[in-house]
Short mmCIF file of C-alpha atoms and ligand atoms in Angstrom, two decimals:
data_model
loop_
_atom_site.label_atom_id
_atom_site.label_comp_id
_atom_site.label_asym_id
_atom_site.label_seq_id
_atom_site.Cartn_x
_atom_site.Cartn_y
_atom_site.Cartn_z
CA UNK A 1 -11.48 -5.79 14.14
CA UNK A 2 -13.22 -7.76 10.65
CA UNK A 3 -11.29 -6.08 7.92
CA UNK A 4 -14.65 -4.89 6.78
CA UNK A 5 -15.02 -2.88 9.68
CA UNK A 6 -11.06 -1.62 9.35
CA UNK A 7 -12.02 -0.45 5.69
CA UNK A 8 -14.98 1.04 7.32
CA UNK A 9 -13.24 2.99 9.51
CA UNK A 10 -10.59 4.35 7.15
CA UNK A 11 -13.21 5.30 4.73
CA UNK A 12 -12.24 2.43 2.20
CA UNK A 13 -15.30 1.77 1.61
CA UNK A 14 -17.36 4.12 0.23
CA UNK A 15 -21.14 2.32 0.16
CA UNK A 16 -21.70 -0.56 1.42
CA UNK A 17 -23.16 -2.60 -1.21
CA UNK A 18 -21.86 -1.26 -4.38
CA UNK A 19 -18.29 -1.25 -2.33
CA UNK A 20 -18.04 -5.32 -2.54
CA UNK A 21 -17.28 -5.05 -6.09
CA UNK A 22 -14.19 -4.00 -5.56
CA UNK A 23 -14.88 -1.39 -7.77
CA UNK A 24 -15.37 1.81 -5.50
CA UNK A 25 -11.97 0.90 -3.36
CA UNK A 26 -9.41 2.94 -3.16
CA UNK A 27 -5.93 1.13 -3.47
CA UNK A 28 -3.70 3.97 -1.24
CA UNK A 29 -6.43 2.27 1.55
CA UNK A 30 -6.18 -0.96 0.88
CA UNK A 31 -2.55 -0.93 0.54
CA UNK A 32 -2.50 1.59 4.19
CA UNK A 33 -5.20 -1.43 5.32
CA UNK A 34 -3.03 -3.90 4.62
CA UNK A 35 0.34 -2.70 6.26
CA UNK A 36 -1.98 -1.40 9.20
CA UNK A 37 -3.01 -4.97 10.01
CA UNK A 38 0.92 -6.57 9.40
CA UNK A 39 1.57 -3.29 12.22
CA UNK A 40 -1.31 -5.15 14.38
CA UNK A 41 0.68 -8.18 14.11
CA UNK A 42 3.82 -6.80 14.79
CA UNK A 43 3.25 -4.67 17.70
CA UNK A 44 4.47 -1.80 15.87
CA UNK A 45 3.29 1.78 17.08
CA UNK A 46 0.43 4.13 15.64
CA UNK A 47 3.61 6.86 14.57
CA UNK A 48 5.90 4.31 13.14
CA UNK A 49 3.17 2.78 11.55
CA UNK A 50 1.93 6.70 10.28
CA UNK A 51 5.80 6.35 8.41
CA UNK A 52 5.43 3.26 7.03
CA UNK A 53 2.24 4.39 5.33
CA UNK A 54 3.17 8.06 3.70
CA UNK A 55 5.31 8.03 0.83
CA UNK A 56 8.47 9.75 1.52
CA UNK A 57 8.56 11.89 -1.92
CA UNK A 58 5.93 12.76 -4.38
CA UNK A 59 6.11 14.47 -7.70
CA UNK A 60 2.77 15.53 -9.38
CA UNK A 61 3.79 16.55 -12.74
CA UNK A 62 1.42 18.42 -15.64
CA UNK A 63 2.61 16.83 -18.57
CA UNK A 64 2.00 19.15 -22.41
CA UNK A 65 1.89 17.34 -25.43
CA UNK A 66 1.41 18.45 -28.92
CA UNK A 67 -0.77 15.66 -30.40
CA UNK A 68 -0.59 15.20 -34.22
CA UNK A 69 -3.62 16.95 -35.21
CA UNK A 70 -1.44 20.13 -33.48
CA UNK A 71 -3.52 20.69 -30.68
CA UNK A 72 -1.98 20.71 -27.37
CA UNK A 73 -3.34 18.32 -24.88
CA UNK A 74 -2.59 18.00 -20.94
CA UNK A 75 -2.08 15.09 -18.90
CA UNK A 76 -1.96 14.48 -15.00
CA UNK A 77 1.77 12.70 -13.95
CA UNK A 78 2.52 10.94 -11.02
CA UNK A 79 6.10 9.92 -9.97
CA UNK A 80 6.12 8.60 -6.17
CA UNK A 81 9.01 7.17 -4.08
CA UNK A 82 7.64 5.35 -1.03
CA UNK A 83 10.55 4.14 0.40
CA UNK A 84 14.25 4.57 0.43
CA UNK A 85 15.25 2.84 3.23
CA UNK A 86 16.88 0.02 1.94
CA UNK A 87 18.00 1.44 -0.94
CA UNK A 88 16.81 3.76 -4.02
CA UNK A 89 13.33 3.59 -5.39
CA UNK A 90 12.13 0.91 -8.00
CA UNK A 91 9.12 0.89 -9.31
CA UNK A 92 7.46 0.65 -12.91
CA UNK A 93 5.52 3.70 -15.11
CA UNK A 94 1.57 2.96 -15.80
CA UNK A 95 -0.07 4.47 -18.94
CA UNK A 96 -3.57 3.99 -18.19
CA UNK A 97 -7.45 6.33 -18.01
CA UNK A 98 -8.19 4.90 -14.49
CA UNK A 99 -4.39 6.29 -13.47
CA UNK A 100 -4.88 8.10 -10.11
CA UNK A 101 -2.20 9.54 -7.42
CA UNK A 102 -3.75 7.07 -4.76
CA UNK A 103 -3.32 4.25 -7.11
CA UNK A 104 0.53 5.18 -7.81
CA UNK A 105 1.07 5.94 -4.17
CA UNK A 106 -0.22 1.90 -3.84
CA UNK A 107 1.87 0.75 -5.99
CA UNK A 108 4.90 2.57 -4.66
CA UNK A 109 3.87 0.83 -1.03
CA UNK A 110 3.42 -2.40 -2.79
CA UNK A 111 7.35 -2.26 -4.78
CA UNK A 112 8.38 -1.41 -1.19
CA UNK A 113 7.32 -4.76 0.32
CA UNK A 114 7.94 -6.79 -3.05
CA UNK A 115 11.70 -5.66 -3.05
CA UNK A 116 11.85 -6.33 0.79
CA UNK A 117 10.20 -9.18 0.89
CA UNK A 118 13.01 -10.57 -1.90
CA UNK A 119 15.40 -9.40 -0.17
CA UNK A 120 16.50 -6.87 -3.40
CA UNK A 121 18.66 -3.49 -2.23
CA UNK A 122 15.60 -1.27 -3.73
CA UNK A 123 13.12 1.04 -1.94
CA UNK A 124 9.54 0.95 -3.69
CA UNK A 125 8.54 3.76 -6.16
CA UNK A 126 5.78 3.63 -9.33
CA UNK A 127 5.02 6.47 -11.46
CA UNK A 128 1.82 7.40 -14.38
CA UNK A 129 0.42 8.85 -16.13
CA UNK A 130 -3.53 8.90 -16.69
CA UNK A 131 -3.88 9.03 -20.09
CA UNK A 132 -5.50 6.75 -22.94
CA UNK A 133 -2.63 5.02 -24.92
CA UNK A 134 -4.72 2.93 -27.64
CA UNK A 135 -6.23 6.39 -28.74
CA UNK A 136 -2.73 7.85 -28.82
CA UNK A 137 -0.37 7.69 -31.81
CA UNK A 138 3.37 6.24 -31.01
CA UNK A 139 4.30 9.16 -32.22
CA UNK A 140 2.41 11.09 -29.28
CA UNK A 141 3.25 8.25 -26.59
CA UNK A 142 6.52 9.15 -27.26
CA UNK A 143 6.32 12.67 -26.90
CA UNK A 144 4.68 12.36 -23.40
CA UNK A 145 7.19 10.03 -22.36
CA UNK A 146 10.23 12.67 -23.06
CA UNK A 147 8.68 15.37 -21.80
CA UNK A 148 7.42 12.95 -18.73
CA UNK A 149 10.89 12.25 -18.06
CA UNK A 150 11.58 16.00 -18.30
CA UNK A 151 9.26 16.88 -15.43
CA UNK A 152 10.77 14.34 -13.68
CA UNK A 153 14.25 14.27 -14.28
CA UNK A 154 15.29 16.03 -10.59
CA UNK A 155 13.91 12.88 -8.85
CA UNK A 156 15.43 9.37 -10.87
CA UNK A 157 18.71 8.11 -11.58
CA UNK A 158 20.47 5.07 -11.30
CA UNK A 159 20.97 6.01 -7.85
CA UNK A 160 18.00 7.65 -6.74
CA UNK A 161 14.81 5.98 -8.35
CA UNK A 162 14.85 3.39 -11.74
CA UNK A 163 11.39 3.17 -13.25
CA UNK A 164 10.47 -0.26 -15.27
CA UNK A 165 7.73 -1.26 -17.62
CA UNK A 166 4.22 -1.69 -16.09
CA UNK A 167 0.48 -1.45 -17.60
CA UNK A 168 0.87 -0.21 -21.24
CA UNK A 169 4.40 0.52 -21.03
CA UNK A 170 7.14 -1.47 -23.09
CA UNK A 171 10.39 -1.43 -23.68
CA UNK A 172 10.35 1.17 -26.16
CA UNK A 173 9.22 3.31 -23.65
CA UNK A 174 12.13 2.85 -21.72
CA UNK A 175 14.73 3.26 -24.12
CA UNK A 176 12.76 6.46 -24.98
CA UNK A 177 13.49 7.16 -21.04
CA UNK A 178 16.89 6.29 -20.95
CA UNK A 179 17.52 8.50 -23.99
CA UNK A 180 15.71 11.38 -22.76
CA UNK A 181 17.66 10.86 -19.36
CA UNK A 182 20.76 10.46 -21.40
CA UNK A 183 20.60 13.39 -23.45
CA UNK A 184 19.96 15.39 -20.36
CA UNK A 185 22.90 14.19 -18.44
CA UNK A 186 25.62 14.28 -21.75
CA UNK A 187 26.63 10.67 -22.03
CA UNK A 188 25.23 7.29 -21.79
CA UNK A 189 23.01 5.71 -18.40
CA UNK A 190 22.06 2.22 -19.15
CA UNK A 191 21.17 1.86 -15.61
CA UNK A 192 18.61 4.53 -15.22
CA UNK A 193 15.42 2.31 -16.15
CA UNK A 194 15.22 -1.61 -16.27
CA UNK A 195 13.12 -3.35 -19.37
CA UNK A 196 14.90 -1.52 -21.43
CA UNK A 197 16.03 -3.54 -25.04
CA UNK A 198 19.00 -5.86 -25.09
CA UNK A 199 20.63 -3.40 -27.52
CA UNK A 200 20.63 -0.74 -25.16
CA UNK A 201 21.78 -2.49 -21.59
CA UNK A 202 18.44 -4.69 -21.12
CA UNK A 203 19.13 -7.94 -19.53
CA UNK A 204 18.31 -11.73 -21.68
CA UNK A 205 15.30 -13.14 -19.31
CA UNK A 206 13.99 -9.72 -18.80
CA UNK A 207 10.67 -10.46 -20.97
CA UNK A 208 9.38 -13.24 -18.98
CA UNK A 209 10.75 -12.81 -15.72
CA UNK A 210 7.48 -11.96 -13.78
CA UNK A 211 5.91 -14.95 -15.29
CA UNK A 212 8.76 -17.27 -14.36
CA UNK A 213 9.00 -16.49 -11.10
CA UNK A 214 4.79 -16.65 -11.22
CA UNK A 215 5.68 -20.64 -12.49
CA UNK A 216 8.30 -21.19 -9.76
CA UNK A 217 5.78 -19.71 -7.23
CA UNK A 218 3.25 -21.79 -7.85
CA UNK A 219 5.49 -24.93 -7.89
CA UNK A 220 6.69 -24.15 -4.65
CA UNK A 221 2.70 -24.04 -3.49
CA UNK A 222 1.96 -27.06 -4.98
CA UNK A 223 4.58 -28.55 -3.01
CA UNK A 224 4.23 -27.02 0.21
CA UNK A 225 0.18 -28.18 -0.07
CA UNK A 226 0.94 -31.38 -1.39
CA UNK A 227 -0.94 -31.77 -4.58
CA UNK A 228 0.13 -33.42 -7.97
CA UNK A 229 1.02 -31.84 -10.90
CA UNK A 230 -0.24 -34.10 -12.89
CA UNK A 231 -3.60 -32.96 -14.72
CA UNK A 232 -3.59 -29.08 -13.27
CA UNK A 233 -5.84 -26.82 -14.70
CA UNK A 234 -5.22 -23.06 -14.58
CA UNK A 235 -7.02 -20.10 -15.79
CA UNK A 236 -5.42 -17.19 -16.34
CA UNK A 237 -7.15 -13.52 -16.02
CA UNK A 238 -5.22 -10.84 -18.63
CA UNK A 239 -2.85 -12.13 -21.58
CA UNK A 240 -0.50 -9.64 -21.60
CA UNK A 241 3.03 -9.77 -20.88
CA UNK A 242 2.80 -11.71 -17.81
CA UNK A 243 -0.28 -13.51 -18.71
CA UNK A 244 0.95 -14.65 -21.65
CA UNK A 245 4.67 -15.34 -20.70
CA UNK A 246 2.86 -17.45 -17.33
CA UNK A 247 0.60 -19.45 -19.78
CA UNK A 248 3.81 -20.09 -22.27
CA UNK A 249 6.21 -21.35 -19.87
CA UNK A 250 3.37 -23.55 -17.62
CA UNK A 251 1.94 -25.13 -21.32
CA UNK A 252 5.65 -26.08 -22.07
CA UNK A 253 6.02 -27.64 -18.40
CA UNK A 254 3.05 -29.67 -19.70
CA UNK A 255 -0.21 -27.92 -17.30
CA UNK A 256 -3.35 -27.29 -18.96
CA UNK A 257 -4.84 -24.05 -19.59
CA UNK A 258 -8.06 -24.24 -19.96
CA UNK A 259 -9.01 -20.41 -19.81
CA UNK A 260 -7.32 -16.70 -20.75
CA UNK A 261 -8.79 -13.79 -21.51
CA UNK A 262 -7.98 -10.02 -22.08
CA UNK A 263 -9.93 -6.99 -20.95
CA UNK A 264 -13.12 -7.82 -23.58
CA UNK A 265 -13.33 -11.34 -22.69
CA UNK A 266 -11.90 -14.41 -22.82
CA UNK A 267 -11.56 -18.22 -24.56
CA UNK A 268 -12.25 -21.63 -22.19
CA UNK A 269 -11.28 -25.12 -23.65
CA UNK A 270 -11.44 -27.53 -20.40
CA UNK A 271 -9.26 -29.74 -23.08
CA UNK A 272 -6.64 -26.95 -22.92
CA UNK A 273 -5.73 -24.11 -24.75
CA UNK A 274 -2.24 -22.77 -26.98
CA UNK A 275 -1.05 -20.02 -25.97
CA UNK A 276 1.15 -19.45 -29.41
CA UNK A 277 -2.15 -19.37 -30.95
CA UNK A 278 -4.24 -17.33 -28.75
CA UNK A 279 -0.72 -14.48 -28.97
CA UNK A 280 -1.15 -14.76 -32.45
CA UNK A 281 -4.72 -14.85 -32.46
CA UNK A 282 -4.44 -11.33 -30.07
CA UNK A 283 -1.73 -9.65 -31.91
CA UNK A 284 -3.61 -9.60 -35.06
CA UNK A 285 -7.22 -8.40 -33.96
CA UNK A 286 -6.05 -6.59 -30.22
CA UNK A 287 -8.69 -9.35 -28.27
CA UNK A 288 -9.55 -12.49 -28.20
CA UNK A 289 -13.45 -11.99 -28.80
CA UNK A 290 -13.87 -15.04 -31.84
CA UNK A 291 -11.25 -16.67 -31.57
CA UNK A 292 -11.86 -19.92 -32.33
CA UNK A 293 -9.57 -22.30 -30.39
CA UNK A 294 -12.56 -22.48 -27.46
CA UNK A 295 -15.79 -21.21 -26.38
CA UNK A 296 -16.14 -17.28 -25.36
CA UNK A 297 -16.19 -16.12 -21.54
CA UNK A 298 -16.91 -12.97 -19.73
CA UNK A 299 -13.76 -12.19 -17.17
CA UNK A 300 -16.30 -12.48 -14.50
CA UNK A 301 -17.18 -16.16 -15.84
CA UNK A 302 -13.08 -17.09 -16.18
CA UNK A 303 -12.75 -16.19 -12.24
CA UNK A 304 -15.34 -18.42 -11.15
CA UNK A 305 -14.66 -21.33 -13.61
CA UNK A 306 -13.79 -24.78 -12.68
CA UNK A 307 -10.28 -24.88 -12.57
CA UNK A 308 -7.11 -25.84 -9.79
CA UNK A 309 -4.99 -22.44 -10.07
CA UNK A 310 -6.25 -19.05 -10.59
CA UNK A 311 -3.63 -16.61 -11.96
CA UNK A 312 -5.13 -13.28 -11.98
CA UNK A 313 -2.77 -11.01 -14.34
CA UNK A 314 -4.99 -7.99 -15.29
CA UNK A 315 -5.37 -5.47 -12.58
CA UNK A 316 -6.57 -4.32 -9.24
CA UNK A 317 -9.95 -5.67 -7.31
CA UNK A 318 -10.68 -8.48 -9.99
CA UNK A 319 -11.26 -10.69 -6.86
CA UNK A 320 -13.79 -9.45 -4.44
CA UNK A 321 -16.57 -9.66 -1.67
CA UNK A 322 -18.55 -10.80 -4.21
CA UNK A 323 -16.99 -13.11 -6.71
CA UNK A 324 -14.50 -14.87 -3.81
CA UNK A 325 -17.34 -17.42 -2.97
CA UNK A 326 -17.88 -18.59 -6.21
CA UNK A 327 -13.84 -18.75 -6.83
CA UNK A 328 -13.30 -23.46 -7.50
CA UNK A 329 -9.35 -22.99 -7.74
CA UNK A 330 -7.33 -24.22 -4.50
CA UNK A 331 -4.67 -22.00 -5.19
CA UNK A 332 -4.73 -17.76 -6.73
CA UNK A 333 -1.16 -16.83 -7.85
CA UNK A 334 -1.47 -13.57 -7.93
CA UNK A 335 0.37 -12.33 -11.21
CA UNK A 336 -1.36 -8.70 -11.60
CA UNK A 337 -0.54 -6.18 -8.45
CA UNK A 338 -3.80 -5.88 -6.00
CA UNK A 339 -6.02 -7.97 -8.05
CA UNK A 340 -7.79 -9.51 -4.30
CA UNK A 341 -9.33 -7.20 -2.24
CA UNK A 342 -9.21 -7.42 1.75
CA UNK A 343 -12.72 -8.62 2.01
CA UNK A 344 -11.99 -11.34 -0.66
CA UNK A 345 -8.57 -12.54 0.70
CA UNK A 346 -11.16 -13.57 4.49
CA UNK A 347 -13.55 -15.38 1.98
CA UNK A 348 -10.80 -17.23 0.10
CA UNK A 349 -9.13 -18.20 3.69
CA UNK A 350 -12.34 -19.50 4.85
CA UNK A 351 -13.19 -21.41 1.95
CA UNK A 352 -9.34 -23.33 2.25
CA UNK A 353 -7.78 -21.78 -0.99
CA UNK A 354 -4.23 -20.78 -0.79
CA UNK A 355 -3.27 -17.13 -2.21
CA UNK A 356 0.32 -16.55 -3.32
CA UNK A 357 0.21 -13.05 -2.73
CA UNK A 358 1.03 -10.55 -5.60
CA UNK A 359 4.49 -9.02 -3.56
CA UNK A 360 5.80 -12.26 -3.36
CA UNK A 361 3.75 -14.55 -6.73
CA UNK A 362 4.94 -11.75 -9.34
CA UNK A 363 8.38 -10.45 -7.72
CA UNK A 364 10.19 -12.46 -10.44
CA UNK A 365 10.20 -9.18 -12.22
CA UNK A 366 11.59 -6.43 -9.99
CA UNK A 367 13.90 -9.37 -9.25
CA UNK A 368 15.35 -9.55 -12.70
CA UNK A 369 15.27 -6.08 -13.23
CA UNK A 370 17.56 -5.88 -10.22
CA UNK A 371 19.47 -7.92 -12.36
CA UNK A 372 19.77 -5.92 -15.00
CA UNK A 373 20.72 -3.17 -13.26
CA UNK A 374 23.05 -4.72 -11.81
CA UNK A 375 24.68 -5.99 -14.96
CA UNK A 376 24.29 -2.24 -16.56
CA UNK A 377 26.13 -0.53 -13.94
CA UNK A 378 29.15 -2.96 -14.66
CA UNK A 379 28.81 -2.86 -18.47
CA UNK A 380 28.93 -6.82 -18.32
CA UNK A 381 26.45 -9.21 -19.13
CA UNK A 382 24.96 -12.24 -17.92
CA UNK A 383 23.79 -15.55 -20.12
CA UNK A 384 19.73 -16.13 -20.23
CA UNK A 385 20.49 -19.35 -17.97
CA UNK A 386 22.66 -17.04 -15.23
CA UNK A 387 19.43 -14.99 -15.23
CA UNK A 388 17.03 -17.76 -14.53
CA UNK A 389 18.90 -19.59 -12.19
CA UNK A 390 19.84 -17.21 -10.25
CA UNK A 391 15.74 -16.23 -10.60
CA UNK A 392 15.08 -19.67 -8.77
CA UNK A 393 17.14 -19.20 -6.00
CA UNK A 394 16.16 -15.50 -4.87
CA UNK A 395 12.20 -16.93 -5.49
CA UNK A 396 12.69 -20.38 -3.38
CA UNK A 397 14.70 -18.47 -0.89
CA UNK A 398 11.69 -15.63 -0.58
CA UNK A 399 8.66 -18.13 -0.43
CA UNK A 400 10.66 -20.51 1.98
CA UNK A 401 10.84 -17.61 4.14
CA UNK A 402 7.11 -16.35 3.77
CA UNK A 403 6.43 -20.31 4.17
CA UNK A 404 8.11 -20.62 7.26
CA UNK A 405 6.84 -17.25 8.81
CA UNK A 406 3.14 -18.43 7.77
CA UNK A 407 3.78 -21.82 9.77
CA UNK A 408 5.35 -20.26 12.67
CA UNK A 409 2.83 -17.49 13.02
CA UNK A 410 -0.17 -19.43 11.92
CA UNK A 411 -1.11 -16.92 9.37
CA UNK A 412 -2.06 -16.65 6.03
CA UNK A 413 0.37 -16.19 2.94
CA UNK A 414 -0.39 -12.86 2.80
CA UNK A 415 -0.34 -11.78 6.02
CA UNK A 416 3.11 -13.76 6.43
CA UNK A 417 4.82 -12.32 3.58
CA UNK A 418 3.75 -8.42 4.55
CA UNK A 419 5.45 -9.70 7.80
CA UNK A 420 8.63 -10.59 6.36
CA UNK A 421 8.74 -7.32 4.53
CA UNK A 422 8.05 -4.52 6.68
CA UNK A 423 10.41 -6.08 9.76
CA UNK A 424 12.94 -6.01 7.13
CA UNK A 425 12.29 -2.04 6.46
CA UNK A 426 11.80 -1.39 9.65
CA UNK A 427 14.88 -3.17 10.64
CA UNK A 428 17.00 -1.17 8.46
CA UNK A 429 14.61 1.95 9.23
CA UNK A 430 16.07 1.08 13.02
CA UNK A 431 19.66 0.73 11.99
CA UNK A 432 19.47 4.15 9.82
CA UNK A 433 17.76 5.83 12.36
CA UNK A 434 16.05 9.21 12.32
CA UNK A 435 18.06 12.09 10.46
CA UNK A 436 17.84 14.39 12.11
P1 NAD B 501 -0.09 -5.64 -20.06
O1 NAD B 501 -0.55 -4.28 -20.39
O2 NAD B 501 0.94 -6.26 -20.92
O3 NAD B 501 -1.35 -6.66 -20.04
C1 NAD B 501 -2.50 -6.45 -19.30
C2 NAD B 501 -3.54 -7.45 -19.80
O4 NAD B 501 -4.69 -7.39 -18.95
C3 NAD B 501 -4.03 -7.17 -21.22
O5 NAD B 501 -4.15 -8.41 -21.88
C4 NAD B 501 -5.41 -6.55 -21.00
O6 NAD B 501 -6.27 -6.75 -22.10
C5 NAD B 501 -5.85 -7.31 -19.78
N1 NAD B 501 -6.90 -6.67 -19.01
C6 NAD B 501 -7.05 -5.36 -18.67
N2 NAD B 501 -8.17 -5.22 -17.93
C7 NAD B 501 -8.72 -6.45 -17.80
C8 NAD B 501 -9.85 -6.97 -17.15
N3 NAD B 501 -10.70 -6.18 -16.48
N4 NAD B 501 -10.09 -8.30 -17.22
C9 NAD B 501 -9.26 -9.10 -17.89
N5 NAD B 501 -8.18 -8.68 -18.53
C10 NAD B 501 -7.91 -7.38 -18.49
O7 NAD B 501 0.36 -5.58 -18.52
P2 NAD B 501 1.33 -6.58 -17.77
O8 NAD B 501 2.71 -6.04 -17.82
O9 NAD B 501 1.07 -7.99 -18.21
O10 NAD B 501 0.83 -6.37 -16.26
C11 NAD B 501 -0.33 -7.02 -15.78
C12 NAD B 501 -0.36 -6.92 -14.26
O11 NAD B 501 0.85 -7.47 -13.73
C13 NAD B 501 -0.43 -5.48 -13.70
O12 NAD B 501 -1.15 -5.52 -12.48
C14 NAD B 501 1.02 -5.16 -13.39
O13 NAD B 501 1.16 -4.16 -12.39
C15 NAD B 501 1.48 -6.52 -12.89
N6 NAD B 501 2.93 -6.73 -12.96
C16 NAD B 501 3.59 -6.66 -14.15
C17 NAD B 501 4.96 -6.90 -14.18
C18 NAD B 501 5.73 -6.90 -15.48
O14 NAD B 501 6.92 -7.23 -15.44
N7 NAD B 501 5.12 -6.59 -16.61
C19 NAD B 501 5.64 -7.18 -12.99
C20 NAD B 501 4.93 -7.27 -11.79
C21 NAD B 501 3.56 -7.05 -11.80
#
């Protein structure tokens, strides 16, 4: 069955037309689409498939906060474990208006893949809450984040579930967690979050870990399709942490960036662009609109411009049925979670470009955050060079796998690397067996 028709069928799609935006679909689907066809693939059965799908725990959580004008405001929380198979939940907490329980329960699915497909000991969770941060004081981010935690509290722990930093949330936010956890408990756990400050437990390499293992990613496709480095052009979609970290670390391996933007636009210079100076630029006026290093472009422009590597590191559905055509780069590292729809990733396979997929092109992240946790349950710490060689190795070792599996199966990137991942849950799902 055309995946259109699949998303058909499960409802995905709402409308027809307006649908191949991307806009109107619903990630819970895509993400159920998605692991339905890798159950196609595998021969795997309509019930085991059914508990592959559901998450296995979900907290919906009302979260009060007194905001500073002293009224008391509301906000919808989400805290969802999808997996905890091959070991407790990991997942990061989203601050964002567009938060929804389908969208967490996606990106619980997705961790559960991206920590398989690595090879980390981690189940998938994600938590949010939908809320507005830039119209919130700190002071009143910080109050929803206690009492967050709070609501919470009965389903994390070092042991159980260890959120991270995701879409608006920094590490401030997770020391504010692991304090509010803390203070609950009576002493001290460093290893209840990841991203958490270097003062308080976080691990050196932390920061820039997606984006590195983004870079190492895309070196490995390079490789694999034989091009040259020499003279590669890549746009990136979002300059926040992992857009900017990606364009830092590929303009100091000498690449060209010739496009970034943020969510009001972006900046192209086909002569290449600084990232130092776009940060700065973005730090002091929150966008990029007049900067001055290159000539304005709309987001929609930046995915269709003339360039070799797309790095879309925004959010979901940036990619779709109806921008895919126009897409010049040979190769999409996907840095943002979801940002290609179903419909999109058939286009882009059609059309010969390669698509690092998002669980394996950004797991550099999860991967060092395993990391840290690691280090914070021993109380001993690693140097930044530990961290980033050990990075390599889990990231070669994943995409060689995914690599092979694509080869062997004659399948796409994507389809290969969803492979790889649910025969490992489903391998330990076997070995667990059903309790009772
Ligand atoms: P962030 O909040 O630091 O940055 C997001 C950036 O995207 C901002 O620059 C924002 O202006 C921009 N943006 C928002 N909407 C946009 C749009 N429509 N078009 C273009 N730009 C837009 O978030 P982040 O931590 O960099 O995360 C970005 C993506 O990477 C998310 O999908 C997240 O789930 C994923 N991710 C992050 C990590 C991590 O370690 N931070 C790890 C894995 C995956």
């Amino acid at each position: 069955m055309s995946v259109m028709k699949t998303l058909k069928k499960n409802k995905v799609v709402r409308s027809t037309s307006s649908s191949l935006n991307g806009q109107n679909l619903n990630p819970y689907e895509v993400a159920r689409t998605q692991l339905k066809q890798t159950c196609d693939i595998l021969g795997i059965n309509d019930g085991t498939y059914e508990m592959l799908a559901k998450p296995r725990r979900s907290l919906v959580v009302s979260v009060p906060v007194k905001m500073d004008d002293g009224s008391l405001k509301v906000f919808d929380g989400y805290r969802v474990q999808h997996s905890t198979t091959r070991g407790p939940a990991k997942g990061g907490i989203r601050y964002h208006p567009d938060v929804t329980f389908d969208e967490v329960k996606a990106l619980a699915m997705w961790m559960t893949w991206k920590c398989a497909v690595v090879g980390l000991p981690y189940g998938g969770g994600k938590g949010g809450i939908r809320c507005d941060p830039k119209k919130m004081s700190r002071g009143e981010v910080e109050r929803m984040t206690r009492r967050f935690v709070s609501e919470i509290l009965p389903v994390i722990g070092p042991y159980r579930d260890i959120p991270a930093p995701d879409v608006n949330t920094d590490a401030q936010v997770m020391a504010w967690i692991m304090d509010t956890y803390s203070t609950n408990q009576g002493y001290p756990v460093h290893g209840v979050v990841t991203g958490k400050p270097l003062q308080l437990g976080g691990s050196l390499g932390r920061e820039a870990a997606t984006s590195r293992g983004l870079f190492f990613n895309m070196l490995f496709a390079l490789q694999v399709l034989g091009k040259p480095l020499a003279g590669l052009r890549i746009a990136i979609q979002g300059f926040g942490n992992v857009g900017y970290w990606f364009a830092r670390i590929a303009k100091d391996a000498d690449f060209k960036i010739v496009t970034a933007s943020t969510s009001g636009g972006g900046i192209y210079n086909p002569k290449g662009l600084d990232p130092e100076k776009l940060q700065t630029y973005y730090k002091k006026n929150r966008t990029l609109e007049g900067c001055k290093e290159g000539d304005r472009i709309s987001n929609q422009e930046l995915l269709e411009v003339d360039c070799d590597v797309l790095a879309p590191c925004a959010l979901e559905n940036q990619i779709t049925a109806s921008n895919a055509g126009k897409v010049k780069a040979f190769l999409v590292v996907e840095g943002a979670n979801g940002p290609t729809t179903p419909d999109a990733d058939v286009i882009l396979d059609k059309k010969g470009a390669t698509v690092i997929p998002d669980i394996l092109a950004n797991s550099g992240g999860v991967t060092v955050s395993y990391f840290e946790w690691v280090q914070s349950l021993q109380e001993y710490f690693w140097s930044e060079r530990e961290v980033n060689i050990k990075l390599r190795d889990i990231m070669e070792n994943a995409f060689n796998a995914v690599h092979q599996t694509s080869q062997k199966r004659k399948i796409n990137f994507r389809k290969s690397a969803y492979v790889v991942a649910v025969s490992k849950v489903l391998e330990a799902h076997k070995l667990r067996g059903l309790n009772p």
